[in-house]
Amino acid sequence: IVGSNGGKMRLRDGNLEVENVTLDCDADILGQQFRSVGGNVNNGSMLLQLDGGNFGILQFDAPQTWNGTGEIVLNADSDSLLRYARINRTVPDDEVIHAATHTIRGTGEIFAALDNLGLITADVPSRTISLLSDDKKNKGTIRADQGRIQIFSIEIDQTTGAGSPGTMEAVNGGEFSFESATIEGGLIDVSGGSGVCASGINRFRSIEFDGTMDQITSGNEILDSITNNGLWVINTPRANSRVLDLGPGCVIGGTGTFRLNSPTNSSNAQIVTTTGQVESVTHGPAHTIEGEGGLTRLNMLNQGTLSPGFDGVIDPAIGVFELSLTSIMCEPTSTVVIEIEGAAATEHDRIVN
């Protein structure tokens, strides 16, 4: 289907089933379903939006590859009505390969089990693309560009197959919101925006991280390893306990910082390991744990810097690490920083218990 001189395809009434078709044109899917059986190529701009009370939906009826050099534009009315523009599937977990040359952008919902080799970008300021329902793979780029990427109750595997690992990145003030999400491998770089662990228990396995992560949910887990070149803040600050749980044998690498931020009660921000865990955690030589909070049930080999308070910053608050059921073995590369914070005898950082 070829569009010229501004001509486009418009699906306005009824649904359309398409197989082995190349779209060399723009297409408006207005309140209807474009049902892809397989073998389709999109080289234009396909718009999905509400019309006449019906949702604009791209529906995948079978496992397939979605090819082309074009884009799908999700155009939901608001963040409370993301369902108005949706990429869906007939059978849950039927995998759809999203080609390296194709883009999905805008604001709306993606239910389908995408294996993303291309670009998914939330590029509408202060608006959201929600990744939910079916687990997904990412060997391309998922980007929050002025907008927000919500990862809700799914796993995204950035390690499996050719082209991996994938990248998640925030640019131009965009935000990643992790909500009961599991991320396997790859890079999460929010240095151009922000990241937040907003709800549920989020699990990160063997990831590389850069930027600032604001952990405001009660519990998060780091499994196997993390290369942290950014700032991961635990409890910023909230009234209830916030915990970062390090899995068995976890290795913390990189040049970044874990910051415990619990100035009124050290139990409100903790780095812990699971009860009964015997494998030691390794804290790498260029990494820092700082702030004020608890280190609980840790069997840690420390090669890096432990700094109650903030290293090099004179702060009226006294920095305290409160140890509980914890053993820390300091290697020759390690540093423990205890700073004078004032003139009185008790005004200094400390590690207690």
mmCIF file of C-alpha atoms in Angstrom:
data_model
loop_
_atom_site.group_PDB
_atom_site.id
_atom_site.type_symbol
_atom_site.label_atom_id
_atom_site.label_comp_id
_atom_site.label_asym_id
_atom_site.label_seq_id
_atom_site.Cartn_x
_atom_site.Cartn_y
_atom_site.Cartn_z
ATOM 1 C CA ILE A 1 0.000 0.000 0.000
ATOM 2 C CA VAL A 2 1.690 3.175 -1.219
ATOM 3 C CA GLY A 3 0.841 6.705 -0.159
ATOM 4 C CA SER A 4 1.890 9.704 -2.241
ATOM 5 C CA ASN A 5 1.127 13.422 -2.293
ATOM 6 C CA GLY A 6 -0.033 13.261 1.335
ATOM 7 C CA GLY A 7 -2.252 10.237 0.834
ATOM 8 C CA LYS A 8 -2.659 7.834 3.763
ATOM 9 C CA MET A 9 -4.531 4.715 4.848
ATOM 10 C CA ARG A 10 -7.308 5.239 7.381
ATOM 11 C CA LEU A 11 -9.041 2.488 9.344
ATOM 12 C CA ARG A 12 -12.199 4.107 10.639
ATOM 13 C CA ASP A 13 -14.935 1.433 10.719
ATOM 14 C CA GLY A 14 -14.533 -2.233 11.557
ATOM 15 C CA ASN A 15 -11.329 -4.204 12.087
ATOM 16 C CA LEU A 16 -8.696 -5.067 9.505
ATOM 17 C CA GLU A 17 -6.764 -8.347 9.257
ATOM 18 C CA VAL A 18 -3.434 -7.988 7.456
ATOM 19 C CA GLU A 19 -0.849 -10.563 6.345
ATOM 20 C CA ASN A 20 2.299 -10.151 4.189
ATOM 21 C CA VAL A 21 1.559 -6.503 3.436
ATOM 22 C CA THR A 22 4.081 -3.662 3.104
ATOM 23 C CA LEU A 23 2.823 -0.257 4.233
ATOM 24 C CA ASP A 24 4.706 2.442 2.327
ATOM 25 C CA CYS A 25 2.258 4.999 3.664
ATOM 26 C CA ASP A 26 1.075 6.625 6.867
ATOM 27 C CA ALA A 27 -1.896 4.966 8.551
ATOM 28 C CA ASP A 28 -4.498 6.219 11.043
ATOM 29 C CA ILE A 29 -5.987 3.470 13.227
ATOM 30 C CA LEU A 30 -8.868 5.399 14.768
ATOM 31 C CA GLY A 31 -10.812 3.457 17.390
ATOM 32 C CA GLN A 32 -10.394 0.131 15.578
ATOM 33 C CA GLN A 33 -8.107 -2.917 15.500
ATOM 34 C CA PHE A 34 -5.340 -3.457 12.979
ATOM 35 C CA ARG A 35 -4.842 -7.225 13.314
ATOM 36 C CA SER A 36 -1.433 -8.457 12.153
ATOM 37 C CA VAL A 37 -1.307 -12.148 11.230
ATOM 38 C CA GLY A 38 2.368 -11.972 10.226
ATOM 39 C CA GLY A 39 4.853 -10.985 7.541
ATOM 40 C CA ASN A 40 3.956 -7.286 7.615
ATOM 41 C CA VAL A 41 6.324 -4.355 7.020
ATOM 42 C CA ASN A 42 5.639 -0.805 8.193
ATOM 43 C CA ASN A 43 7.643 1.967 6.519
ATOM 44 C CA GLY A 44 5.254 4.772 7.428
ATOM 45 C CA SER A 45 3.836 6.385 10.569
ATOM 46 C CA MET A 46 0.961 4.372 12.103
ATOM 47 C CA LEU A 47 -1.188 6.359 14.554
ATOM 48 C CA LEU A 48 -3.211 4.544 17.241
ATOM 49 C CA GLN A 49 -5.838 6.615 19.047
ATOM 50 C CA LEU A 50 -9.381 6.648 20.448
ATOM 51 C CA ASP A 51 -12.301 7.365 18.158
ATOM 52 C CA GLY A 52 -16.021 7.098 18.833
ATOM 53 C CA GLY A 53 -15.470 5.502 22.239
ATOM 54 C CA ASN A 54 -13.320 2.678 20.804
ATOM 55 C CA PHE A 55 -9.592 2.154 21.409
ATOM 56 C CA GLY A 56 -6.943 2.319 18.706
ATOM 57 C CA ILE A 57 -5.236 -1.100 18.816
ATOM 58 C CA LEU A 58 -2.475 -2.898 16.961
ATOM 59 C CA GLN A 59 -3.246 -6.561 17.658
ATOM 60 C CA PHE A 60 -0.772 -9.378 16.953
ATOM 61 C CA ASP A 61 -2.679 -12.582 16.165
ATOM 62 C CA ALA A 62 0.378 -14.903 16.112
ATOM 63 C CA PRO A 63 4.121 -14.937 16.866
ATOM 64 C CA GLN A 64 5.831 -12.846 14.183
ATOM 65 C CA THR A 65 8.394 -10.216 13.244
ATOM 66 C CA TRP A 66 7.224 -6.618 12.810
ATOM 67 C CA ASN A 67 9.584 -5.166 10.224
ATOM 68 C CA GLY A 68 10.170 -1.850 8.513
ATOM 69 C CA THR A 69 11.744 1.573 8.898
ATOM 70 C CA GLY A 70 8.620 3.313 10.148
ATOM 71 C CA GLU A 71 7.010 4.040 13.489
ATOM 72 C CA ILE A 72 3.964 3.298 15.602
ATOM 73 C CA VAL A 73 2.662 6.414 17.373
ATOM 74 C CA LEU A 74 0.639 5.733 20.516
ATOM 75 C CA ASN A 75 -1.663 8.682 21.177
ATOM 76 C CA ALA A 76 -3.658 8.045 24.364
ATOM 77 C CA ASP A 77 -5.742 10.933 25.702
ATOM 78 C CA SER A 78 -4.112 11.057 29.157
ATOM 79 C CA ASP A 79 -2.086 8.999 31.641
ATOM 80 C CA SER A 80 -5.336 7.809 33.250
ATOM 81 C CA LEU A 81 -6.525 6.584 29.828
ATOM 82 C CA LEU A 82 -3.418 4.869 28.440
ATOM 83 C CA ARG A 83 -5.587 1.946 27.309
ATOM 84 C CA TYR A 84 -6.970 4.136 24.513
ATOM 85 C CA ALA A 85 -3.800 3.422 22.492
ATOM 86 C CA ARG A 86 -2.532 -0.128 22.866
ATOM 87 C CA ILE A 87 -0.237 -2.717 21.310
ATOM 88 C CA ASN A 88 -1.894 -6.021 22.165
ATOM 89 C CA ARG A 89 -1.819 -9.738 21.359
ATOM 90 C CA THR A 90 -4.424 -12.451 20.939
ATOM 91 C CA VAL A 91 -2.523 -15.161 22.853
ATOM 92 C CA PRO A 92 -0.572 -14.080 25.956
ATOM 93 C CA ASP A 93 3.216 -14.474 25.646
ATOM 94 C CA ASP A 94 3.186 -14.929 21.850
ATOM 95 C CA GLU A 95 6.544 -13.300 21.035
ATOM 96 C CA VAL A 96 6.759 -10.461 18.545
ATOM 97 C CA ILE A 97 10.188 -9.365 17.282
ATOM 98 C CA HIS A 98 10.320 -5.592 16.927
ATOM 99 C CA ALA A 99 12.865 -4.939 14.182
ATOM 100 C CA ALA A 100 16.040 -2.932 14.755
ATOM 101 C CA THR A 101 14.987 -0.328 12.165
ATOM 102 C CA HIS A 102 11.521 0.319 13.630
ATOM 103 C CA THR A 103 10.292 2.715 16.367
ATOM 104 C CA ILE A 104 7.403 2.734 18.843
ATOM 105 C CA ARG A 105 6.804 6.117 20.463
ATOM 106 C CA GLY A 106 4.242 8.350 22.151
ATOM 107 C CA THR A 107 1.992 7.513 25.106
ATOM 108 C CA GLY A 108 -0.055 4.365 25.669
ATOM 109 C CA GLU A 109 0.180 0.684 26.648
ATOM 110 C CA ILE A 110 2.219 -2.258 25.365
ATOM 111 C CA PHE A 111 0.797 -5.631 26.404
ATOM 112 C CA ALA A 112 2.484 -7.810 23.775
ATOM 113 C CA ALA A 113 5.571 -9.924 24.514
ATOM 114 C CA LEU A 114 7.945 -7.803 22.449
ATOM 115 C CA ASP A 115 11.516 -8.826 21.724
ATOM 116 C CA ASN A 116 12.714 -5.288 21.101
ATOM 117 C CA LEU A 117 15.644 -4.844 18.736
ATOM 118 C CA GLY A 118 14.601 -1.326 17.788
ATOM 119 C CA LEU A 119 13.561 1.787 19.726
ATOM 120 C CA ILE A 120 10.702 2.241 22.187
ATOM 121 C CA THR A 121 10.563 5.857 23.356
ATOM 122 C CA ALA A 122 8.235 7.833 25.630
ATOM 123 C CA ASP A 123 8.723 11.146 23.856
ATOM 124 C CA VAL A 124 5.613 13.067 24.946
ATOM 125 C CA PRO A 125 6.566 15.422 27.813
ATOM 126 C CA SER A 126 5.273 14.251 31.226
ATOM 127 C CA ARG A 127 3.304 11.381 29.636
ATOM 128 C CA THR A 128 3.727 7.607 29.945
ATOM 129 C CA ILE A 129 4.321 4.452 27.966
ATOM 130 C CA SER A 130 3.369 1.535 30.188
ATOM 131 C CA LEU A 131 5.080 -1.830 29.623
ATOM 132 C CA LEU A 132 2.866 -4.417 31.299
ATOM 133 C CA SER A 133 1.125 -7.808 31.148
ATOM 134 C CA ASP A 134 3.564 -10.025 29.157
ATOM 135 C CA ASP A 135 7.293 -10.344 29.929
ATOM 136 C CA LYS A 136 9.513 -8.728 27.334
ATOM 137 C CA LYS A 137 13.068 -8.771 25.949
ATOM 138 C CA ASN A 138 15.180 -5.769 25.058
ATOM 139 C CA LYS A 139 18.229 -5.949 22.828
ATOM 140 C CA GLY A 140 17.696 -2.465 21.443
ATOM 141 C CA THR A 141 16.825 0.719 23.345
ATOM 142 C CA ILE A 142 13.956 1.612 25.667
ATOM 143 C CA ARG A 143 14.080 5.373 26.203
ATOM 144 C CA ALA A 144 12.307 7.901 28.401
ATOM 145 C CA ASP A 145 12.732 11.101 26.381
ATOM 146 C CA GLN A 146 10.902 13.856 28.295
ATOM 147 C CA GLY A 147 8.227 11.278 29.105
ATOM 148 C CA ARG A 148 7.969 8.329 31.493
ATOM 149 C CA ILE A 149 8.508 4.596 31.004
ATOM 150 C CA GLN A 150 6.489 2.553 33.505
ATOM 151 C CA ILE A 151 7.571 -1.084 33.916
ATOM 152 C CA PHE A 152 4.708 -2.759 35.750
ATOM 153 C CA SER A 153 4.732 -6.333 37.131
ATOM 154 C CA ILE A 154 6.800 -7.848 34.296
ATOM 155 C CA GLU A 155 10.325 -9.067 33.614
ATOM 156 C CA ILE A 156 12.468 -7.465 30.929
ATOM 157 C CA ASP A 157 15.404 -9.617 29.865
ATOM 158 C CA GLN A 158 18.205 -7.560 28.302
ATOM 159 C CA THR A 159 20.693 -10.441 28.040
ATOM 160 C CA THR A 160 19.225 -13.154 25.810
ATOM 161 C CA GLY A 161 20.044 -13.639 22.148
ATOM 162 C CA ALA A 162 21.900 -11.825 19.392
ATOM 163 C CA GLY A 163 22.331 -8.106 19.812
ATOM 164 C CA SER A 164 22.174 -8.175 23.590
ATOM 165 C CA PRO A 165 22.645 -6.599 26.015
ATOM 166 C CA GLY A 166 19.998 -3.939 25.659
ATOM 167 C CA THR A 167 19.828 -0.405 27.052
ATOM 168 C CA MET A 168 17.303 1.563 29.063
ATOM 169 C CA GLU A 169 18.037 5.284 29.071
ATOM 170 C CA ALA A 170 16.457 8.481 30.354
ATOM 171 C CA VAL A 171 17.190 11.677 28.413
ATOM 172 C CA ASN A 172 15.869 15.241 28.454
ATOM 173 C CA GLY A 173 14.441 14.824 31.963
ATOM 174 C CA GLY A 174 12.635 11.548 31.251
ATOM 175 C CA GLU A 175 11.848 9.038 34.028
ATOM 176 C CA PHE A 176 11.896 5.265 34.491
ATOM 177 C CA SER A 177 9.389 3.995 37.059
ATOM 178 C CA PHE A 178 9.976 0.424 38.283
ATOM 179 C CA GLU A 179 6.828 -1.079 39.796
ATOM 180 C CA SER A 180 7.203 -4.761 40.821
ATOM 181 C CA ALA A 181 9.593 -5.141 37.887
ATOM 182 C CA THR A 182 12.436 -7.593 37.226
ATOM 183 C CA ILE A 183 15.328 -6.455 35.032
ATOM 184 C CA GLU A 184 17.845 -9.017 33.813
ATOM 185 C CA GLY A 185 21.197 -7.643 32.680
ATOM 186 C CA GLY A 186 22.040 -4.807 30.336
ATOM 187 C CA LEU A 187 22.434 -1.102 31.023
ATOM 188 C CA ILE A 188 20.082 1.225 32.910
ATOM 189 C CA ASP A 189 21.346 4.770 32.330
ATOM 190 C CA VAL A 190 19.111 7.465 33.825
ATOM 191 C CA SER A 191 21.847 10.117 34.000
ATOM 192 C CA GLY A 192 19.832 12.299 31.604
ATOM 193 C CA GLY A 193 16.719 12.060 33.760
ATOM 194 C CA SER A 194 15.735 9.973 36.771
ATOM 195 C CA GLY A 195 14.876 6.493 37.989
ATOM 196 C CA VAL A 196 12.488 5.551 40.781
ATOM 197 C CA CYS A 197 11.636 2.241 42.449
ATOM 198 C CA ALA A 198 8.064 3.348 42.974
ATOM 199 C CA SER A 199 6.114 0.306 44.187
ATOM 200 C CA GLY A 200 6.325 -3.396 44.971
ATOM 201 C CA ILE A 201 9.540 -5.411 45.145
ATOM 202 C CA ASN A 202 11.827 -4.715 42.201
ATOM 203 C CA ARG A 203 14.599 -7.149 41.263
ATOM 204 C CA PHE A 204 17.748 -6.248 39.345
ATOM 205 C CA ARG A 205 20.090 -9.035 38.217
ATOM 206 C CA SER A 206 23.586 -8.432 36.796
ATOM 207 C CA ILE A 207 22.878 -4.893 35.629
ATOM 208 C CA GLU A 208 25.038 -1.861 34.909
ATOM 209 C CA PHE A 209 23.595 1.359 36.340
ATOM 210 C CA ASP A 210 24.305 5.069 35.906
ATOM 211 C CA GLY A 211 22.432 8.156 37.105
ATOM 212 C CA THR A 212 20.298 8.479 40.255
ATOM 213 C CA MET A 213 17.860 5.846 41.533
ATOM 214 C CA ASP A 214 15.334 6.980 44.138
ATOM 215 C CA GLN A 215 14.197 3.925 46.113
ATOM 216 C CA ILE A 216 10.908 4.850 47.783
ATOM 217 C CA THR A 217 9.338 1.385 47.787
ATOM 218 C CA SER A 218 9.785 -0.867 50.817
ATOM 219 C CA GLY A 219 12.026 -3.555 49.343
ATOM 220 C CA ASN A 220 14.278 -4.099 46.334
ATOM 221 C CA GLU A 221 16.745 -6.845 45.462
ATOM 222 C CA ILE A 222 20.071 -6.894 43.652
ATOM 223 C CA LEU A 223 20.974 -10.397 42.511
ATOM 224 C CA ASP A 224 24.347 -11.751 41.333
ATOM 225 C CA SER A 225 26.004 -8.399 40.649
ATOM 226 C CA ILE A 226 25.681 -4.720 39.910
ATOM 227 C CA THR A 227 28.124 -2.327 38.260
ATOM 228 C CA ASN A 228 26.946 0.894 39.848
ATOM 229 C CA ASN A 229 28.453 4.077 38.433
ATOM 230 C CA GLY A 230 25.679 6.283 39.771
ATOM 231 C CA LEU A 231 23.905 7.132 43.032
ATOM 232 C CA TRP A 232 21.379 4.683 44.494
ATOM 233 C CA VAL A 233 19.445 6.347 47.350
ATOM 234 C CA ILE A 234 17.619 4.138 49.870
ATOM 235 C CA ASN A 235 14.771 5.953 51.683
ATOM 236 C CA THR A 236 14.583 9.534 50.539
ATOM 237 C CA PRO A 237 13.207 10.011 53.279
ATOM 238 C CA ARG A 238 9.936 8.245 54.129
ATOM 239 C CA ALA A 239 8.394 7.163 57.435
ATOM 240 C CA ASN A 240 8.533 3.412 56.792
ATOM 241 C CA SER A 241 11.451 1.053 56.337
ATOM 242 C CA ARG A 242 13.216 0.910 52.961
ATOM 243 C CA VAL A 243 15.482 -2.077 52.332
ATOM 244 C CA LEU A 244 18.016 -2.954 49.633
ATOM 245 C CA ASP A 245 18.454 -6.739 49.729
ATOM 246 C CA LEU A 246 21.720 -8.142 48.296
ATOM 247 C CA GLY A 247 21.461 -11.713 47.020
ATOM 248 C CA PRO A 248 23.832 -14.622 47.727
ATOM 249 C CA GLY A 249 27.402 -13.861 46.619
ATOM 250 C CA CYS A 250 26.415 -10.483 45.215
ATOM 251 C CA VAL A 251 29.315 -8.434 43.824
ATOM 252 C CA ILE A 252 29.022 -4.638 43.938
ATOM 253 C CA GLY A 253 31.292 -3.022 41.357
ATOM 254 C CA GLY A 254 31.629 0.331 39.672
ATOM 255 C CA THR A 255 32.589 3.811 40.846
ATOM 256 C CA GLY A 256 29.221 4.805 42.303
ATOM 257 C CA THR A 257 27.516 5.056 45.680
ATOM 258 C CA PHE A 258 24.782 3.421 47.741
ATOM 259 C CA ARG A 259 23.389 6.111 50.043
ATOM 260 C CA LEU A 260 21.415 5.246 53.180
ATOM 261 C CA ASN A 261 19.134 8.193 53.880
ATOM 262 C CA SER A 262 17.505 7.701 57.254
ATOM 263 C CA PRO A 263 18.432 10.699 59.416
ATOM 264 C CA THR A 264 15.848 10.068 62.155
ATOM 265 C CA ASN A 265 15.904 6.265 62.521
ATOM 266 C CA SER A 266 18.627 3.981 61.165
ATOM 267 C CA SER A 267 16.197 1.087 60.747
ATOM 268 C CA ASN A 268 14.270 3.049 58.118
ATOM 269 C CA ALA A 269 17.032 2.606 55.523
ATOM 270 C CA GLN A 270 18.919 -0.678 55.469
ATOM 271 C CA ILE A 271 21.208 -2.772 53.300
ATOM 272 C CA VAL A 272 20.538 -6.409 54.160
ATOM 273 C CA THR A 273 20.946 -9.985 53.021
ATOM 274 C CA THR A 274 18.290 -12.668 53.289
ATOM 275 C CA THR A 275 17.958 -14.481 56.615
ATOM 276 C CA GLY A 276 20.174 -17.601 56.652
ATOM 277 C CA GLN A 277 22.293 -16.480 53.693
ATOM 278 C CA VAL A 278 25.906 -17.603 54.186
ATOM 279 C CA GLU A 279 27.593 -16.458 50.960
ATOM 280 C CA SER A 280 29.567 -13.265 51.451
ATOM 281 C CA VAL A 281 28.820 -10.047 49.590
ATOM 282 C CA THR A 282 31.777 -8.303 47.918
ATOM 283 C CA HIS A 283 31.920 -4.506 47.990
ATOM 284 C CA GLY A 284 34.271 -3.478 45.184
ATOM 285 C CA PRO A 285 37.346 -1.237 45.548
ATOM 286 C CA ALA A 286 35.988 1.856 43.756
ATOM 287 C CA HIS A 287 32.496 1.799 45.274
ATOM 288 C CA THR A 288 31.135 3.678 48.312
ATOM 289 C CA ILE A 289 28.414 3.043 50.891
ATOM 290 C CA GLU A 290 27.553 6.273 52.704
ATOM 291 C CA GLY A 291 24.874 8.091 54.672
ATOM 292 C CA GLU A 292 22.922 7.066 57.734
ATOM 293 C CA GLY A 293 21.138 3.759 58.262
ATOM 294 C CA GLY A 294 21.497 0.075 59.054
ATOM 295 C CA LEU A 295 23.703 -2.745 57.770
ATOM 296 C CA THR A 296 21.825 -5.914 58.681
ATOM 297 C CA ARG A 297 22.677 -9.627 58.360
ATOM 298 C CA LEU A 298 25.624 -8.762 56.113
ATOM 299 C CA ASN A 299 28.620 -11.017 55.657
ATOM 300 C CA MET A 300 30.656 -8.520 53.628
ATOM 301 C CA LEU A 301 34.119 -8.494 52.112
ATOM 302 C CA ASN A 302 34.785 -4.752 51.928
ATOM 303 C CA GLN A 303 37.290 -3.575 49.335
ATOM 304 C CA GLY A 304 35.748 -0.118 48.923
ATOM 305 C CA THR A 305 34.748 2.849 51.091
ATOM 306 C CA LEU A 306 32.393 2.828 54.075
ATOM 307 C CA SER A 307 31.449 6.362 55.058
ATOM 308 C CA PRO A 308 28.766 7.036 57.661
ATOM 309 C CA GLY A 309 27.627 10.538 56.809
ATOM 310 C CA PHE A 310 29.022 11.889 53.557
ATOM 311 C CA ASP A 311 32.740 11.699 52.839
ATOM 312 C CA GLY A 312 34.248 15.184 52.697
ATOM 313 C CA VAL A 313 31.000 16.972 53.594
ATOM 314 C CA ILE A 314 30.671 18.672 56.975
ATOM 315 C CA ASP A 315 27.034 18.120 57.892
ATOM 316 C CA PRO A 316 25.191 19.067 61.095
ATOM 317 C CA ALA A 317 23.704 15.565 61.189
ATOM 318 C CA ILE A 318 25.933 12.869 62.683
ATOM 319 C CA GLY A 319 26.431 9.982 60.267
ATOM 320 C CA VAL A 320 25.702 6.587 61.864
ATOM 321 C CA PHE A 321 25.929 3.049 60.516
ATOM 322 C CA GLU A 322 24.104 0.704 62.868
ATOM 323 C CA LEU A 323 25.277 -2.894 62.476
ATOM 324 C CA SER A 324 23.021 -5.838 63.297
ATOM 325 C CA LEU A 325 24.074 -9.487 62.874
ATOM 326 C CA THR A 326 26.773 -8.175 60.529
ATOM 327 C CA SER A 327 30.399 -9.101 59.910
ATOM 328 C CA ILE A 328 32.614 -6.907 57.706
ATOM 329 C CA MET A 329 36.105 -7.960 56.660
ATOM 330 C CA CYS A 330 38.092 -4.960 55.397
ATOM 331 C CA GLU A 331 40.624 -5.735 52.672
ATOM 332 C CA PRO A 332 43.800 -3.609 52.211
ATOM 333 C CA THR A 333 42.115 -1.550 49.454
ATOM 334 C CA SER A 334 39.278 -0.508 51.758
ATOM 335 C CA THR A 335 38.700 2.788 53.545
ATOM 336 C CA VAL A 336 36.491 3.548 56.537
ATOM 337 C CA VAL A 337 35.787 7.284 56.871
ATOM 338 C CA ILE A 338 34.879 8.720 60.287
ATOM 339 C CA GLU A 339 34.690 12.514 60.217
ATOM 340 C CA ILE A 340 34.536 15.218 62.861
ATOM 341 C CA GLU A 341 31.238 17.048 62.376
ATOM 342 C CA GLY A 342 31.437 19.680 65.130
ATOM 343 C CA ALA A 343 33.236 21.029 68.189
ATOM 344 C CA ALA A 344 31.502 18.982 70.892
ATOM 345 C CA ALA A 345 32.912 15.677 72.098
ATOM 346 C CA THR A 346 30.090 13.609 70.578
ATOM 347 C CA GLU A 347 29.893 15.364 67.203
ATOM 348 C CA HIS A 348 31.491 12.790 64.952
ATOM 349 C CA ASP A 349 30.382 10.047 62.555
ATOM 350 C CA ARG A 350 30.279 6.543 64.000
ATOM 351 C CA ILE A 351 29.678 2.868 63.413
ATOM 352 C CA VAL A 352 27.804 1.237 66.286
ATOM 353 C CA ASN A 353 27.207 -2.364 67.445
#
